[in-house]
mmCIF file of C-alpha atoms in Angstrom:
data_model
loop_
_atom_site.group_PDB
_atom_site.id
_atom_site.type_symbol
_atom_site.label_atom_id
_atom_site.label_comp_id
_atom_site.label_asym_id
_atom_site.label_seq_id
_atom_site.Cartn_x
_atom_site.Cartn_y
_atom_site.Cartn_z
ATOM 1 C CA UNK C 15 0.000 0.000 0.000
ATOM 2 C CA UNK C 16 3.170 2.388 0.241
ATOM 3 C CA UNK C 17 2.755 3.462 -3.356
ATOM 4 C CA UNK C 18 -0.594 4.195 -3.078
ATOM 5 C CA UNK C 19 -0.148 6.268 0.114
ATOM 6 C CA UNK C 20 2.826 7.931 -1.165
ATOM 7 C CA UNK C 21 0.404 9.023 -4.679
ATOM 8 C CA UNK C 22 -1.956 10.333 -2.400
ATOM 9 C CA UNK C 23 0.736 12.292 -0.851
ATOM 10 C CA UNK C 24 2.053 13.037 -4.588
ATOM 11 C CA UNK C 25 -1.757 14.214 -5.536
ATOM 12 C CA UNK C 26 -2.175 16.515 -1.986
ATOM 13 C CA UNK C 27 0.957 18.199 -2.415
ATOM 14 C CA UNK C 28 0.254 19.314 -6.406
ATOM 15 C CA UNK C 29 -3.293 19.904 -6.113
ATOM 16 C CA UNK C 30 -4.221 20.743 -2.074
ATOM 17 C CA UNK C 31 -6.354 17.625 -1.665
ATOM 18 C CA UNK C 32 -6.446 17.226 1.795
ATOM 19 C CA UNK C 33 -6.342 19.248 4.850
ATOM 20 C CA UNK C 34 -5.893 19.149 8.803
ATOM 21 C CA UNK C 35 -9.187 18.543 10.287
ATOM 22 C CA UNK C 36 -11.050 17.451 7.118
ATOM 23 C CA UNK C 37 -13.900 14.609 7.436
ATOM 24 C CA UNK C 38 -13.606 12.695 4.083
ATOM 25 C CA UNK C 39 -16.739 10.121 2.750
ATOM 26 C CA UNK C 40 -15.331 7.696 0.582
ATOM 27 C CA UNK C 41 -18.070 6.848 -2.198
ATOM 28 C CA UNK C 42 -17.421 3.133 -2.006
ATOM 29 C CA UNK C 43 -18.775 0.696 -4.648
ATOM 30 C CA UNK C 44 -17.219 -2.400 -3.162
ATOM 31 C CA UNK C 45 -14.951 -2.410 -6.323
ATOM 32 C CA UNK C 46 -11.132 -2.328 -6.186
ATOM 33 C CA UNK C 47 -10.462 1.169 -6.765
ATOM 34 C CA UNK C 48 -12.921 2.513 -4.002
ATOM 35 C CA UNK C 49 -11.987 -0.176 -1.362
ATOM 36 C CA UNK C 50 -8.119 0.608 -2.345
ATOM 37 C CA UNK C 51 -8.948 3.964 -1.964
ATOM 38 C CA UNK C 52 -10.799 3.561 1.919
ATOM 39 C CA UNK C 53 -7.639 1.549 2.477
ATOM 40 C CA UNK C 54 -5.176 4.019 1.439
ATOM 41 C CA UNK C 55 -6.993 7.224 3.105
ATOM 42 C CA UNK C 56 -7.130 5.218 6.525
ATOM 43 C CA UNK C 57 -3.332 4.473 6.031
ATOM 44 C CA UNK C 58 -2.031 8.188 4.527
ATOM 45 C CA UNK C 59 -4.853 9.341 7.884
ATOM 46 C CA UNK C 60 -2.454 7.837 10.431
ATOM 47 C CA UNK C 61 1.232 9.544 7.949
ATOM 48 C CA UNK C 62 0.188 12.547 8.667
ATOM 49 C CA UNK C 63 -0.975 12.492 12.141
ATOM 50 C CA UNK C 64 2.631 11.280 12.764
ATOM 51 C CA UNK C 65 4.172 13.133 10.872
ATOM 52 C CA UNK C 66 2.455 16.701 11.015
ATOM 53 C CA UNK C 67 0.167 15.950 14.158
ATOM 54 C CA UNK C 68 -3.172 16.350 11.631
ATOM 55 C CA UNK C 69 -6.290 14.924 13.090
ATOM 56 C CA UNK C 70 -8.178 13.893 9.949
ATOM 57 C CA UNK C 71 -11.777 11.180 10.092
ATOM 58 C CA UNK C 72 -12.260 8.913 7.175
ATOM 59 C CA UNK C 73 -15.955 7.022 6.345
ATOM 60 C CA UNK C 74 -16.777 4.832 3.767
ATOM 61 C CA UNK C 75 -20.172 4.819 2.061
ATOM 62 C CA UNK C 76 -22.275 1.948 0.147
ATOM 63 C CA UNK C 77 -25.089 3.090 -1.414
ATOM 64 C CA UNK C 78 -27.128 -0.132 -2.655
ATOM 65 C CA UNK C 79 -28.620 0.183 -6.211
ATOM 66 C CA UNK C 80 -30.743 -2.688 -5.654
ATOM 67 C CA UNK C 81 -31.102 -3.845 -9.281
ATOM 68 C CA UNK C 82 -30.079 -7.048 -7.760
ATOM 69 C CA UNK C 83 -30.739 -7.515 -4.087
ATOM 70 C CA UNK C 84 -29.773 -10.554 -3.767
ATOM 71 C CA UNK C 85 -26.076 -9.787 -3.394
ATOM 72 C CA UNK C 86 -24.501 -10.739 -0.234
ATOM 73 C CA UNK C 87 -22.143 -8.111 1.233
ATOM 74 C CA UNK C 88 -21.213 -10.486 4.226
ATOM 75 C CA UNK C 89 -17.574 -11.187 2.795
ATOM 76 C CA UNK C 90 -17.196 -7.861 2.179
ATOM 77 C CA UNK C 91 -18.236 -5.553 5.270
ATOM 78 C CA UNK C 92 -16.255 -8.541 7.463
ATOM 79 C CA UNK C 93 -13.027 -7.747 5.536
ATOM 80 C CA UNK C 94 -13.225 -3.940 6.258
ATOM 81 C CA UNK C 95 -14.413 -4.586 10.012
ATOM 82 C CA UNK C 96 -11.538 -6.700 10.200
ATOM 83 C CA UNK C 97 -8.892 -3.456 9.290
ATOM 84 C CA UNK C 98 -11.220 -1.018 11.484
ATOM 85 C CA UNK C 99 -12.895 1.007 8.865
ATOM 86 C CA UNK C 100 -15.904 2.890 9.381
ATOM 87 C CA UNK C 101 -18.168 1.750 6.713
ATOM 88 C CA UNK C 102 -21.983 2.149 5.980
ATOM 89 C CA UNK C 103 -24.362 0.347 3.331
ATOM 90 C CA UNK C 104 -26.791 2.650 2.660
ATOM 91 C CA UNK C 105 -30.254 1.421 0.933
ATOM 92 C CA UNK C 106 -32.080 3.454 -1.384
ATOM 93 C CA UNK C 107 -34.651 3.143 -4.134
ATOM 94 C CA UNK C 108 -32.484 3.785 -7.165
ATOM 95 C CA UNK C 109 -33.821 0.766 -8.878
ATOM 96 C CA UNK C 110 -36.996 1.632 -9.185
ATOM 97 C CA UNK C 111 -35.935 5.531 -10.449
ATOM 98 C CA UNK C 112 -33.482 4.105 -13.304
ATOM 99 C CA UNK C 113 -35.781 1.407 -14.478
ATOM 100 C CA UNK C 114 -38.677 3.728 -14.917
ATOM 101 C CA UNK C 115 -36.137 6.083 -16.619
ATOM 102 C CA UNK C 116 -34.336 4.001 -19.296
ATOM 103 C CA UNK C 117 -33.702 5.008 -22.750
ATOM 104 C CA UNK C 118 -33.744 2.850 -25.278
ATOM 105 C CA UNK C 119 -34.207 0.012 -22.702
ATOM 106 C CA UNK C 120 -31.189 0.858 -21.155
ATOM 107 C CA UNK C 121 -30.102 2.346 -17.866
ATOM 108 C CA UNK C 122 -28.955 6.140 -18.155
ATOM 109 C CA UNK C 123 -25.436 6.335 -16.406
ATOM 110 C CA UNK C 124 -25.373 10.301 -15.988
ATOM 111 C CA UNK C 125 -28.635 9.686 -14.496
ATOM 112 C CA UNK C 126 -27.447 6.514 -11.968
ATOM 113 C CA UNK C 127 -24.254 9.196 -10.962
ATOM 114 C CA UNK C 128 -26.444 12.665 -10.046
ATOM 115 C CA UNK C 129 -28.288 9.897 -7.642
ATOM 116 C CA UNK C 130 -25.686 8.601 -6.210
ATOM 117 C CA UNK C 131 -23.998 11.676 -5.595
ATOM 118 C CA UNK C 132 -27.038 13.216 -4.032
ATOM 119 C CA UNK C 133 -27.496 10.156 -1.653
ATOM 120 C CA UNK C 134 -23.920 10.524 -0.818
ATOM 121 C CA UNK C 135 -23.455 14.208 0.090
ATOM 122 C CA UNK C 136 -26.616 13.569 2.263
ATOM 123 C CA UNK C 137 -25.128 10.869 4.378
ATOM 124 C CA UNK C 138 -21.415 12.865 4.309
ATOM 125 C CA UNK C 139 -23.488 15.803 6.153
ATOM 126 C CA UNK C 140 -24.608 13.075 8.305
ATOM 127 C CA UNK C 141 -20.774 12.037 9.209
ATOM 128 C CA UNK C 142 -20.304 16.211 9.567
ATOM 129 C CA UNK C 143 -18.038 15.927 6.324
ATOM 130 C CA UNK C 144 -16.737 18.701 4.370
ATOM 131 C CA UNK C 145 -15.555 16.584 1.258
ATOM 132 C CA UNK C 146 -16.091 13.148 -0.583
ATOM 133 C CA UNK C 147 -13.658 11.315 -1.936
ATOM 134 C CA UNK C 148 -13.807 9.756 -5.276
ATOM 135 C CA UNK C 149 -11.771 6.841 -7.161
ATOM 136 C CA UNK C 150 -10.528 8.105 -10.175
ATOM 137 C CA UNK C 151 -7.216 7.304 -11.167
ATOM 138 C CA UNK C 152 -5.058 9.041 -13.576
ATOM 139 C CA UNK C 153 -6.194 6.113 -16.232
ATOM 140 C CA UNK C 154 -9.960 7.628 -15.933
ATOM 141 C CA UNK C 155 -9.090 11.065 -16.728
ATOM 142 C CA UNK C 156 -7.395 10.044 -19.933
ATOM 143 C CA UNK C 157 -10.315 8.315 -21.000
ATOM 144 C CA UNK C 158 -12.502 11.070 -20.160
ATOM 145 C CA UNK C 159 -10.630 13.525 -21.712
ATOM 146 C CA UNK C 160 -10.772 11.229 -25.076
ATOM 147 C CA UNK C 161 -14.612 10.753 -24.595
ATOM 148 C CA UNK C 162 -15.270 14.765 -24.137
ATOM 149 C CA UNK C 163 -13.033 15.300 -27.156
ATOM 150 C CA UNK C 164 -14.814 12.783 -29.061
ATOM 151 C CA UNK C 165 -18.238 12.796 -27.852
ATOM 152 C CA UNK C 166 -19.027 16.677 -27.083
ATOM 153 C CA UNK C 167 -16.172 18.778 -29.013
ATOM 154 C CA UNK C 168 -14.313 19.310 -25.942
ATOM 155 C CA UNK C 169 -10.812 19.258 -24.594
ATOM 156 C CA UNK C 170 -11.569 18.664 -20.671
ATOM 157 C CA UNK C 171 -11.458 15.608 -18.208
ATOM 158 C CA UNK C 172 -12.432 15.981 -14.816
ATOM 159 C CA UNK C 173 -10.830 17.964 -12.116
ATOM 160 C CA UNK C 174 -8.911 16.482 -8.738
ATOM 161 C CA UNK C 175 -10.810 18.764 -6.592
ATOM 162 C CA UNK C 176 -14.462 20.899 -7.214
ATOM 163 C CA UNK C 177 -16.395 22.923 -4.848
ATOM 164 C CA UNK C 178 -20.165 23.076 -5.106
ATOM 165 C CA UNK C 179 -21.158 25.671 -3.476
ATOM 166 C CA UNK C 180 -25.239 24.433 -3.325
ATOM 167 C CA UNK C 181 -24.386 22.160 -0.893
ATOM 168 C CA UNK C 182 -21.177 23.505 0.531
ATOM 169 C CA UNK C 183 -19.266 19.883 -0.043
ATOM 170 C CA UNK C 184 -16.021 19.426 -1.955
ATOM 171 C CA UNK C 185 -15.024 16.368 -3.711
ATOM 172 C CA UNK C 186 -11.903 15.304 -4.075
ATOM 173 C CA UNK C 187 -9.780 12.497 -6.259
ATOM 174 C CA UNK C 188 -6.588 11.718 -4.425
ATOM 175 C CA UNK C 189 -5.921 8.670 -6.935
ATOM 176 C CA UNK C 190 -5.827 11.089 -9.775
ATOM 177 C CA UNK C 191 -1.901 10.693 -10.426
ATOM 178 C CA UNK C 192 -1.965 6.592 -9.796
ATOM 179 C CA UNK C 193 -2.025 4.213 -12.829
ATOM 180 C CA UNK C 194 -4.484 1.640 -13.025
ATOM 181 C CA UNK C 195 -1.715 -0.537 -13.520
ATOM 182 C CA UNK C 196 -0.932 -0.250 -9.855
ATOM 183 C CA UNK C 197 -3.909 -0.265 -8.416
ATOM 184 C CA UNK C 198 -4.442 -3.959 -10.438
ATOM 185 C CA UNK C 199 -1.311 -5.052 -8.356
ATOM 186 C CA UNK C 200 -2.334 -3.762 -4.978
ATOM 187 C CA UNK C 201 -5.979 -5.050 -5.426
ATOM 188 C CA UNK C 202 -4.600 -8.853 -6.034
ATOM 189 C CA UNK C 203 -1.666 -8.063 -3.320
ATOM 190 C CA UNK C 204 -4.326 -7.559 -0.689
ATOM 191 C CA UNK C 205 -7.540 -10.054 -2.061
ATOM 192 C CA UNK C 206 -9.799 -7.852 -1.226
ATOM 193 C CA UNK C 207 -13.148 -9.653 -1.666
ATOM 194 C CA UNK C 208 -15.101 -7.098 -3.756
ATOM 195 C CA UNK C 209 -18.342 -7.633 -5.016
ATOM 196 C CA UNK C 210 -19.797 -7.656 -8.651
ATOM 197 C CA UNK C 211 -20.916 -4.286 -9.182
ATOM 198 C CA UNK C 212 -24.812 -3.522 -8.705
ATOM 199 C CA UNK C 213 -24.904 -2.456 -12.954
ATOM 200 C CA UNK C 214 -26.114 -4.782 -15.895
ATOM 201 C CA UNK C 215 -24.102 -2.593 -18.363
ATOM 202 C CA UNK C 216 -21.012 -2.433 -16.198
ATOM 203 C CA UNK C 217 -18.354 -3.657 -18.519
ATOM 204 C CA UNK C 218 -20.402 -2.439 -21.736
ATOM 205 C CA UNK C 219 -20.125 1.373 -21.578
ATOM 206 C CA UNK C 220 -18.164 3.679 -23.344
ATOM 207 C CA UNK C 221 -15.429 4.074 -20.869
ATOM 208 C CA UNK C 222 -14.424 -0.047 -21.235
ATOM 209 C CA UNK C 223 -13.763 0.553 -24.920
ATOM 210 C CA UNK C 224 -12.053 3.745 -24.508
ATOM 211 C CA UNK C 225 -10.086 1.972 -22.078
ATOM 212 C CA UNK C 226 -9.001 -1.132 -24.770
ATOM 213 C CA UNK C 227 -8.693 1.424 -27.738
ATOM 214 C CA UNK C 228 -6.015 3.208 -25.606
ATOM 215 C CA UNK C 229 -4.526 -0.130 -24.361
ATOM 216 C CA UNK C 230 -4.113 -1.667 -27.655
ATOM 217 C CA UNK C 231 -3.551 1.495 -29.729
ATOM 218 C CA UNK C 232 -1.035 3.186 -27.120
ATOM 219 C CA UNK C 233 -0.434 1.952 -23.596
ATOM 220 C CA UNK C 234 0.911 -1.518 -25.440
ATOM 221 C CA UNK C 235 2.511 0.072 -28.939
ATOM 222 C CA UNK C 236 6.370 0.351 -29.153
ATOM 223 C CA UNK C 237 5.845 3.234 -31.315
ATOM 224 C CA UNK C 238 3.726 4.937 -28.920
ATOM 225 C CA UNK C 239 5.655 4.049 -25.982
ATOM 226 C CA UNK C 240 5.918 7.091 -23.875
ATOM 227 C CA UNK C 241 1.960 7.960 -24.523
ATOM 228 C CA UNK C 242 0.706 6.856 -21.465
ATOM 229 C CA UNK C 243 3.305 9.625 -19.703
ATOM 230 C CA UNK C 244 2.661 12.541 -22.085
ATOM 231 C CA UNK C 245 -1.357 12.189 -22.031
ATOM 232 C CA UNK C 246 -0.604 12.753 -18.252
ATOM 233 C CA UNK C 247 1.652 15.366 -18.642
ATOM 234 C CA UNK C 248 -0.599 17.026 -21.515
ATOM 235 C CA UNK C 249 -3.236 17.509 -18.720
ATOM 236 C CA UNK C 250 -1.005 19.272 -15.800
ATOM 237 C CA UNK C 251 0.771 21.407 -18.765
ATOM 238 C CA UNK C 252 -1.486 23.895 -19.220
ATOM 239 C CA UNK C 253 0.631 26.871 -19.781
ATOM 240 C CA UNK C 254 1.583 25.497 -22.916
ATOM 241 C CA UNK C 255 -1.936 24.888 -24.051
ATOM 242 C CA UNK C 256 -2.598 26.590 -27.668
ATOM 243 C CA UNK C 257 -5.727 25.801 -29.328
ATOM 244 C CA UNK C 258 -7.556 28.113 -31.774
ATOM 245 C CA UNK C 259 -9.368 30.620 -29.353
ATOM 246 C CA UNK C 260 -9.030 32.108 -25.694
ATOM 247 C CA UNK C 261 -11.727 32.527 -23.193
ATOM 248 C CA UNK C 262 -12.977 35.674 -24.413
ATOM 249 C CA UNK C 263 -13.110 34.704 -27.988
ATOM 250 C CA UNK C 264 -14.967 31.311 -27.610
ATOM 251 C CA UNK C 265 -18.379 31.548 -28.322
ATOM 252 C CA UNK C 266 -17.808 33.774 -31.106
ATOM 253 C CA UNK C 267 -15.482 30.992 -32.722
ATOM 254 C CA UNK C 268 -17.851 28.689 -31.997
ATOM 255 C CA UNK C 269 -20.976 30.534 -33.160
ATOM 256 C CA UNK C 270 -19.337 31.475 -36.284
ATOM 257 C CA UNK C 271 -18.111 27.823 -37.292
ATOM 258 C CA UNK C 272 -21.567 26.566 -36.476
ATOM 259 C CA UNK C 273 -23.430 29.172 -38.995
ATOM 260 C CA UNK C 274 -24.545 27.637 -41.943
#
């Protein structure tokens, strides 16, 4: 767990993750990444009380989907009692909300994620926390910036840290400089017994191509060896940005080119 730790300490000291006193949710999905992350947060919680004398409280949330209620989460909440984690399962009636909202006969994810994150900054207030903490690895925010350019016409991925001010929470990402790569290796270092993810499309979404097209196009060519690195690095360098417009000129560009 020391590289994972030491990214989180990597992530806090580029992009002010985490402060003295904070009360961090972890939205937990009983994956790898999210129990990795619990795990980490609890670990990099004790470094700096050591080390800088901070007194910072971690939770981890559940919130069940219930598209299939029969999954049993004995295994799972045992294995976090037995490291002393605070966890919750929350219930909730998403199943009933996403089914009677489908498109096309299938389950809208945007839809499934302003849920969950509604459910979750309502039981963070009930743990007094000022911030959630999220997943994401550097991995996702490739992909998302390759899905946004694709997709919508725009060059953006997803921050490490926002601030919504309508319900005065922050959320955080303090795996946002870790590969996937290592997260793979910790995950089958510490058999963690996760549980099959409440989602009949998980594994069929845009992301898990995205994810193979960069694997097999980039992450695995010779010729592209160093992509993985420089995608990174693309997204921290923004001085040396230079597209076709600035702020101010935007819309204008963008109104013009879309005239007919």
């Amino acid at each position: 767990m020391r590289e994972l730790v030491g990214g989180i300490i990597k992530s806090n000291k580029v992009f002010d993750l985490i402060r003295d006193k904070d009360r961090i949710c972890v939205g937990v999905s009983c994956g790898k990444d999210s129990t990795l992350l619990l795990l980490a947060l609890n670990l990099y919680k004790q470094y700096v009380k050591n080390k800088f004398g901070w007194n910072i409280k971690i939770y981890g949330v559940h919130i069940k989907m219930n598209l299939y209620p029969k999954l049993d989460y004995s295994k799972y909440e045992s294995y976090l009692k037995s490291k002393k984690l605070d966890f919750k399962l929350v219930e909730s009636n998403m199943n009933e909300i996403l089914l009677a909202k489908k498109k096309k006969g299938v389950i809208q994810c945007s839809l499934c994620a302003k849920l969950k994150k509604a459910i979750l900054v309502k039981e963070a207030k009930k743990f007094k926390c000022n911030k959630i903490a999220m997943a994401h690895h550097a991995d996702d925010a490739i992909e998302t910036l390759f899905m946004n350019m694709i997709h919508e016409g725009r060059i953006s991925t997803f921050n490490p840290k926002n601030y919504f001010d309508r319900t005065d929470m922050t959320l955080i990402r303090p795996f946002c400089l870790i590969r996937e790569d290592v997260l793979i290796k910790e995950f089958k270092k510490q058999r963690i017994p996760i549980i099959e993810r409440d989602c009949p499309i998980d594994g069929k979404t845009e992301r898990t191509y995205m994810k193979k097209f960069l694997k097999d196009n980039f992450y695995s060519s010779k010729k592209f060896g160093m992509s993985y690195e420089n995608f990174l690095i693309a997204l921290l360098n923004g001085k040396q940005s230079k597209l076709w417009f600035n702020e101010k000129e935007n819309k204008d560009l963008l109104k013009d080119y879309n005239e007919k």
